[in-house]
Amino acid sequence: MAEVHIIGQILKAVDFVEPHLYCKWILQSGNAWRLVQGEAQGQTPVSSHRLETCADFSQPLDVHLSAAAVQGWPRLLVEVYAVNVLEQSWPVGYGFVHVPTQPGSHRLEINTWKVAPAGWWNCIKERFGGGGAALSKTDLLYSGVDRYKLQTRSSGKVIVDLNLVFRKFEEYGVEFN
Amino acid sequence: MYKASAVKRTGIYRVTGNIADFQMELKLRHISEWLPVPKFEYTGAQAGANHKSHYPDSSFGSSRSDFFIFMPFSDEYCGYTAHCGLSSVSGSGSYGNGFCSYYNYYNPSNGYPTSSTGTPTQSSGYDASNEQSSNLMRCPMSPRHRQLISKQSSLQSSWQKDGGAADAVGDSFYAQNRELCNGGTANMLIGWQQKHFSRQELARYREASNCVTTLQRRYHRWTQDIVELQERHEMAQKRAREQVRIRRKPRKTKSLKRQRERELEKTRVRGQEMESERTSTPLRSLRASASPLLISASSEGMQFSSLPLSEFSLVEDPNFAQRTCLIHTLIDADSDEQSEEALELRAAGFQVMYVYADLQPDTLLITIKYSPTLGLLFVYPDFNFSADDMDYIVEVEHDCRQLYSYGFQSVIPLEAFDPQLEAMTPHVMRPLTVPPTSAQAKRKLRDLLNDPTSLDSPPTDATTDELLGYYRNQRLLAAELRTLLQFAQPPKRTRRVVLLLELHEAQHFEYANIHVRYYIHPPPYTILEPANPDDPFPLRGATQTSLGGGAHKPAHFSHCWQLTLLCEEQYDPEQLLHIYFEVISVDSWQRERCEGYTHFSCSLAAPLPAAAQAGQRLQCIRPLGSWWDAINRYFIGGRKVFDFVGYFNVQQRQCMGALHTRLDRRPEYGTRSTGVLLFSVKKLQQRSNVDGHWLLEHRRDGLTSPSDLGLSSKSTLDEVLAAYVEARERVETLLGYYR
């Protein structure tokens, strides 16, 4: 089987309105992919920056996957959460990106969005009391023809550095171009 | 003393090398036939009691042993060749297993009815050659040789009849397997998953019109070798018969008589030379024993006068088993003809191979199954120590009972698998070494695959050895996970192209609250492999709506999707994949407005441009329209029907005679720029690789690099030739030239 080593870090989250952020991440792939070693999901600590609108995470990633097919190429899903002084947290950014198909070093910028509050009351509640709408099912992130009915707002970006090592793909006739 | 068949057990071996290198040598020979006699006609003495001493171990002769006269078969008893012109059926070397075969004969005076495998003119034959019969009672001989002798007198007058005498005998089996019935040993070297055809398969596949699929055409090609072998053998037989006819022509003149005497003298000298060569060279002697009539034909050619031509073989043929399709195999490729048991085994992950002998009926000799997951080879019955041992006995019941012995051994050394020893080895992972036929083991294995963390954690008070074993098991589980699954290959003669599409953001549109809809038009001769089979519209989709984004603020979409296409052979690389984007804004009154259209196209075969992989900004446009359209858009909204797919398809417009140029002043072709989309695409393609299947079987050997596996990126000459032959067949099939 072919193998993929994903080594890198979730560097930081930028351009978010909320000051205190943490990030949950999940590495998703198809059924023909197996996790050999490492953690396929995790969570960063809460981070904030005193001077800039960013939160540095530096969360290391070290995942070893084995693939039995090229279908279901892995993608990295990030969920950025904000935390207030009452230790309440709510999602302020969803985003995901495909793992690049070229080995080597990559810097990815994941544009995120959040669910738009439905109605003025939710807007006031989100602005002053904290908290916001969250997706009950994460499959809404990437499925559905009628997805345009999901109303969102643009949020910040998550910067991810990845170093990729591919192994034995050429033996199975896989070419990356 | 005659022995019963060896006990048949299943041998389990661990394959440490390449299973494709596995070969076994199989030997099969005929031992004896027992002719049945109706019991009510038996009036003789209780012979069975006297012959029990000959069969202390025999379990099959109890019911019939008292019907026959058993004669010890050995070369030492008499010079049988001197009497009937036949050498011994087999040398003592062929009986190295200690067999001492016995042949049974009728008492001719009883006039028992003959069997169909016997001689129809047996009684007259014996009457005409009583002296020979008396010799035969003391001499070892093959049952078929008895038939030859018995028919000598009856067919002597009409021996010029052609080779249809075998049909007169009415024994199709003998006609097809003369060498086997005459005492020859069938030798066959069988490789793993090597196809050997039966007679029915040969008749089926030798006709090209019956072969439709690739496998059948391949079989047809392979059968041509056997057909050629048969034709060559037939020609050699024909030439030999003609030579004998020439020798037997009457010579009338004195000169011809002298010439004939000279020829006979030469023949005798040649015969003596061959006889001396036969006695001095063991190999030659062995070959002569496999084809005894050759020696008699050459050294004592005049002895042919008493034999029908159809009953002997003048040409030595060591490969008669292959020519006569005596031994044939059933392999994984013959899934249509396999039994339910074989299909179940294959479903359980085994590779199965059966070896049959066409002894009428087909008799299963060997069953071999191989588990790539476990790396174990199961052989039933177990290998002999040597193929020459021929420990296993096959008993075929016709109207007479035929006994055959066979033996087989592996050519490559195999390591015997001892389950007890494996159980004592601590580093072996128990769930993965349990045979997958066990439902419980399969379930446990599946659980482990689905959740690798389900291995029990080491206890808090675990010792050092337990901790080491735990982490060793974890490492081995990871290795098994790497090797257990097969890498999916695209179908033959196709290429799989996977596109990873991402729509990052959109900005600079007139109105906010936008979303993007996309439509994908794959090129011809491509097949879609939907990632989600339940998706009713795999070639179109939409992003979420970004409130407040798209105008002055960017609308973040982060919309990723994957598109998998199979490109057929007919796919033209110049035909592009087209993706059409339509940007739509929705206002607070839920009125939709078209914000722009854009388009992306790429070839599935050529490499993508670097800009497309890094992120390409696609400029959107929308129809300019008239002033009335602008007022309508501002106050009312709504989308105007616009064939943007046809607009972007320049070739279609050219075909329709509506050539699109930038200088076209017609308002219906006027557009204005709107916003931009940030879009990126990544591509990977997979060609069909025949080595992929082979790789899995070698992972367990600890071979990791392609060089260790004997693989290289370069193709071998055999692969090139095989690819050439297959490509030529496909071309011939396409052009209708295939015979």
JSON list of N, CA, C and O in Angstrom, two decimals, chain B residues 7-33:
[
{"chain": "B", "resi": 7, "resn": "VAL", "atom": "N", "xyz": [-1.61, -42.11, 3.48]},
{"chain": "B", "resi": 7, "resn": "VAL", "atom": "CA", "xyz": [-2.62, -41.31, 4.17]},
{"chain": "B", "resi": 7, "resn": "VAL", "atom": "C", "xyz": [-2.55, -39.88, 3.66]},
{"chain": "B", "resi": 7, "resn": "VAL", "atom": "O", "xyz": [-1.46, -39.30, 3.55]},
{"chain": "B", "resi": 8, "resn": "LYS", "atom": "N", "xyz": [-3.71, -39.35, 3.34]},
{"chain": "B", "resi": 8, "resn": "LYS", "atom": "CA", "xyz": [-3.73, -38.00, 2.79]},
{"chain": "B", "resi": 8, "resn": "LYS", "atom": "C", "xyz": [-3.97, -36.99, 3.90]},
{"chain": "B", "resi": 8, "resn": "LYS", "atom": "O", "xyz": [-4.97, -37.06, 4.61]},
{"chain": "B", "resi": 9, "resn": "ARG", "atom": "N", "xyz": [-3.03, -36.12, 4.03]},
{"chain": "B", "resi": 9, "resn": "ARG", "atom": "CA", "xyz": [-3.14, -35.05, 5.03]},
{"chain": "B", "resi": 9, "resn": "ARG", "atom": "C", "xyz": [-2.95, -33.71, 4.33]},
{"chain": "B", "resi": 9, "resn": "ARG", "atom": "O", "xyz": [-2.42, -33.66, 3.22]},
{"chain": "B", "resi": 10, "resn": "THR", "atom": "N", "xyz": [-3.37, -32.68, 5.01]},
{"chain": "B", "resi": 10, "resn": "THR", "atom": "CA", "xyz": [-3.16, -31.34, 4.48]},
{"chain": "B", "resi": 10, "resn": "THR", "atom": "C", "xyz": [-1.82, -30.81, 4.96]},
{"chain": "B", "resi": 10, "resn": "THR", "atom": "O", "xyz": [-1.55, -30.80, 6.15]},
{"chain": "B", "resi": 11, "resn": "GLY", "atom": "N", "xyz": [-1.01, -30.42, 4.02]},
{"chain": "B", "resi": 11, "resn": "GLY", "atom": "CA", "xyz": [0.28, -29.83, 4.38]},
{"chain": "B", "resi": 11, "resn": "GLY", "atom": "C", "xyz": [0.18, -28.32, 4.39]},
{"chain": "B", "resi": 11, "resn": "GLY", "atom": "O", "xyz": [-0.44, -27.72, 3.51]},
{"chain": "B", "resi": 12, "resn": "ILE", "atom": "N", "xyz": [0.73, -27.70, 5.40]},
{"chain": "B", "resi": 12, "resn": "ILE", "atom": "CA", "xyz": [0.70, -26.24, 5.52]},
{"chain": "B", "resi": 12, "resn": "ILE", "atom": "C", "xyz": [2.14, -25.75, 5.46]},
{"chain": "B", "resi": 12, "resn": "ILE", "atom": "O", "xyz": [3.00, -26.23, 6.21]},
{"chain": "B", "resi": 13, "resn": "TYR", "atom": "N", "xyz": [2.38, -24.83, 4.58]},
{"chain": "B", "resi": 13, "resn": "TYR", "atom": "CA", "xyz": [3.73, -24.32, 4.39]},
{"chain": "B", "resi": 13, "resn": "TYR", "atom": "C", "xyz": [3.70, -22.81, 4.39]},
{"chain": "B", "resi": 13, "resn": "TYR", "atom": "O", "xyz": [2.74, -22.19, 3.90]},
{"chain": "B", "resi": 14, "resn": "ARG", "atom": "N", "xyz": [4.74, -22.24, 4.92]},
{"chain": "B", "resi": 14, "resn": "ARG", "atom": "CA", "xyz": [4.89, -20.79, 4.86]},
{"chain": "B", "resi": 14, "resn": "ARG", "atom": "C", "xyz": [5.70, -20.42, 3.64]},
{"chain": "B", "resi": 14, "resn": "ARG", "atom": "O", "xyz": [6.79, -20.94, 3.43]},
{"chain": "B", "resi": 15, "resn": "VAL", "atom": "N", "xyz": [5.13, -19.57, 2.84]},
{"chain": "B", "resi": 15, "resn": "VAL", "atom": "CA", "xyz": [5.80, -19.14, 1.62]},
{"chain": "B", "resi": 15, "resn": "VAL", "atom": "C", "xyz": [6.65, -17.93, 1.95]},
{"chain": "B", "resi": 15, "resn": "VAL", "atom": "O", "xyz": [6.13, -16.86, 2.28]},
{"chain": "B", "resi": 16, "resn": "THR", "atom": "N", "xyz": [7.92, -18.12, 1.87]},
{"chain": "B", "resi": 16, "resn": "THR", "atom": "CA", "xyz": [8.83, -17.02, 2.21]},
{"chain": "B", "resi": 16, "resn": "THR", "atom": "C", "xyz": [9.24, -16.22, 0.99]},
{"chain": "B", "resi": 16, "resn": "THR", "atom": "O", "xyz": [9.78, -15.13, 1.13]},
{"chain": "B", "resi": 17, "resn": "GLY", "atom": "N", "xyz": [9.03, -16.76, -0.17]},
{"chain": "B", "resi": 17, "resn": "GLY", "atom": "CA", "xyz": [9.42, -16.03, -1.38]},
{"chain": "B", "resi": 17, "resn": "GLY", "atom": "C", "xyz": [8.20, -15.61, -2.17]},
{"chain": "B", "resi": 17, "resn": "GLY", "atom": "O", "xyz": [7.14, -15.35, -1.60]},
{"chain": "B", "resi": 18, "resn": "ASN", "atom": "N", "xyz": [8.38, -15.56, -3.43]},
{"chain": "B", "resi": 18, "resn": "ASN", "atom": "CA", "xyz": [7.30, -15.18, -4.32]},
{"chain": "B", "resi": 18, "resn": "ASN", "atom": "C", "xyz": [6.47, -16.40, -4.64]},
{"chain": "B", "resi": 18, "resn": "ASN", "atom": "O", "xyz": [6.99, -17.41, -5.11]},
{"chain": "B", "resi": 19, "resn": "ILE", "atom": "N", "xyz": [5.18, -16.32, -4.42]},
{"chain": "B", "resi": 19, "resn": "ILE", "atom": "CA", "xyz": [4.32, -17.46, -4.70]},
{"chain": "B", "resi": 19, "resn": "ILE", "atom": "C", "xyz": [4.29, -17.74, -6.19]},
{"chain": "B", "resi": 19, "resn": "ILE", "atom": "O", "xyz": [4.03, -18.87, -6.62]},
{"chain": "B", "resi": 20, "resn": "ALA", "atom": "N", "xyz": [4.57, -16.72, -7.00]},
{"chain": "B", "resi": 20, "resn": "ALA", "atom": "CA", "xyz": [4.58, -16.96, -8.45]},
{"chain": "B", "resi": 20, "resn": "ALA", "atom": "C", "xyz": [5.73, -17.89, -8.85]},
{"chain": "B", "resi": 20, "resn": "ALA", "atom": "O", "xyz": [5.69, -18.48, -9.93]},
{"chain": "B", "resi": 21, "resn": "ASP", "atom": "N", "xyz": [6.73, -18.03, -7.99]},
{"chain": "B", "resi": 21, "resn": "ASP", "atom": "CA", "xyz": [7.83, -18.93, -8.29]},
{"chain": "B", "resi": 21, "resn": "ASP", "atom": "C", "xyz": [7.52, -20.37, -7.91]},
{"chain": "B", "resi": 21, "resn": "ASP", "atom": "O", "xyz": [8.33, -21.26, -8.17]},
{"chain": "B", "resi": 22, "resn": "PHE", "atom": "N", "xyz": [6.39, -20.57, -7.29]},
{"chain": "B", "resi": 22, "resn": "PHE", "atom": "CA", "xyz": [6.06, -21.92, -6.84]},
{"chain": "B", "resi": 22, "resn": "PHE", "atom": "C", "xyz": [5.84, -22.83, -8.04]},
{"chain": "B", "resi": 22, "resn": "PHE", "atom": "O", "xyz": [5.13, -22.49, -8.99]},
{"chain": "B", "resi": 23, "resn": "GLN", "atom": "N", "xyz": [6.48, -23.98, -7.99]},
{"chain": "B", "resi": 23, "resn": "GLN", "atom": "CA", "xyz": [6.30, -24.99, -9.02]},
{"chain": "B", "resi": 23, "resn": "GLN", "atom": "C", "xyz": [6.31, -26.35, -8.36]},
{"chain": "B", "resi": 23, "resn": "GLN", "atom": "O", "xyz": [6.98, -26.55, -7.34]},
{"chain": "B", "resi": 24, "resn": "MET", "atom": "N", "xyz": [5.58, -27.25, -8.94]},
{"chain": "B", "resi": 24, "resn": "MET", "atom": "CA", "xyz": [5.61, -28.61, -8.41]},
{"chain": "B", "resi": 24, "resn": "MET", "atom": "C", "xyz": [5.70, -29.59, -9.56]},
{"chain": "B", "resi": 24, "resn": "MET", "atom": "O", "xyz": [5.21, -29.34, -10.67]},
{"chain": "B", "resi": 25, "resn": "GLU", "atom": "N", "xyz": [6.34, -30.68, -9.26]},
{"chain": "B", "resi": 25, "resn": "GLU", "atom": "CA", "xyz": [6.52, -31.72, -10.26]},
{"chain": "B", "resi": 25, "resn": "GLU", "atom": "C", "xyz": [5.53, -32.83, -9.94]},
{"chain": "B", "resi": 25, "resn": "GLU", "atom": "O", "xyz": [5.49, -33.33, -8.81]},
{"chain": "B", "resi": 26, "resn": "LEU", "atom": "N", "xyz": [4.76, -33.20, -10.92]},
{"chain": "B", "resi": 26, "resn": "LEU", "atom": "CA", "xyz": [3.71, -34.20, -10.72]},
{"chain": "B", "resi": 26, "resn": "LEU", "atom": "C", "xyz": [3.98, -35.39, -11.63]},
{"chain": "B", "resi": 26, "resn": "LEU", "atom": "O", "xyz": [4.32, -35.21, -12.81]},
{"chain": "B", "resi": 27, "resn": "LYS", "atom": "N", "xyz": [3.86, -36.56, -11.06]},
{"chain": "B", "resi": 27, "resn": "LYS", "atom": "CA", "xyz": [4.03, -37.78, -11.85]},
{"chain": "B", "resi": 27, "resn": "LYS", "atom": "C", "xyz": [2.82, -38.68, -11.63]},
{"chain": "B", "resi": 27, "resn": "LYS", "atom": "O", "xyz": [2.37, -38.84, -10.50]},
{"chain": "B", "resi": 28, "resn": "LEU", "atom": "N", "xyz": [2.38, -39.23, -12.71]},
{"chain": "B", "resi": 28, "resn": "LEU", "atom": "CA", "xyz": [1.19, -40.09, -12.67]},
{"chain": "B", "resi": 28, "resn": "LEU", "atom": "C", "xyz": [1.44, -41.29, -13.56]},
{"chain": "B", "resi": 28, "resn": "LEU", "atom": "O", "xyz": [1.96, -41.15, -14.67]},
{"chain": "B", "resi": 29, "resn": "ARG", "atom": "N", "xyz": [1.06, -42.44, -13.08]},
{"chain": "B", "resi": 29, "resn": "ARG", "atom": "CA", "xyz": [1.21, -43.62, -13.91]},
{"chain": "B", "resi": 29, "resn": "ARG", "atom": "C", "xyz": [0.11, -44.62, -13.61]},
{"chain": "B", "resi": 29, "resn": "ARG", "atom": "O", "xyz": [-0.53, -44.57, -12.56]},
{"chain": "B", "resi": 30, "resn": "HIS", "atom": "N", "xyz": [-0.09, -45.47, -14.54]},
{"chain": "B", "resi": 30, "resn": "HIS", "atom": "CA", "xyz": [-1.09, -46.50, -14.41]},
{"chain": "B", "resi": 30, "resn": "HIS", "atom": "C", "xyz": [-0.46, -47.71, -13.75]},
{"chain": "B", "resi": 30, "resn": "HIS", "atom": "O", "xyz": [0.65, -48.13, -14.10]},
{"chain": "B", "resi": 31, "resn": "ILE", "atom": "N", "xyz": [-1.15, -48.27, -12.78]},
{"chain": "B", "resi": 31, "resn": "ILE", "atom": "CA", "xyz": [-0.58, -49.43, -12.08]},
{"chain": "B", "resi": 31, "resn": "ILE", "atom": "C", "xyz": [-1.18, -50.72, -12.61]},
{"chain": "B", "resi": 31, "resn": "ILE", "atom": "O", "xyz": [-0.49, -51.59, -13.11]},
{"chain": "B", "resi": 32, "resn": "SER", "atom": "N", "xyz": [-2.47, -50.81, -12.54]},
{"chain": "B", "resi": 32, "resn": "SER", "atom": "CA", "xyz": [-3.09, -52.07, -12.94]},
{"chain": "B", "resi": 32, "resn": "SER", "atom": "C", "xyz": [-4.56, -51.85, -13.19]},
{"chain": "B", "resi": 32, "resn": "SER", "atom": "O", "xyz": [-5.12, -50.82, -12.84]},
{"chain": "B", "resi": 33, "resn": "GLU", "atom": "N", "xyz": [-5.15, -52.79, -13.83]},
{"chain": "B", "resi": 33, "resn": "GLU", "atom": "CA", "xyz": [-6.60, -52.80, -13.96]},
{"chain": "B", "resi": 33, "resn": "GLU", "atom": "C", "xyz": [-7.10, -54.16, -13.52]},
{"chain": "B", "resi": 33, "resn": "GLU", "atom": "O", "xyz": [-6.46, -55.18, -13.73]}
]
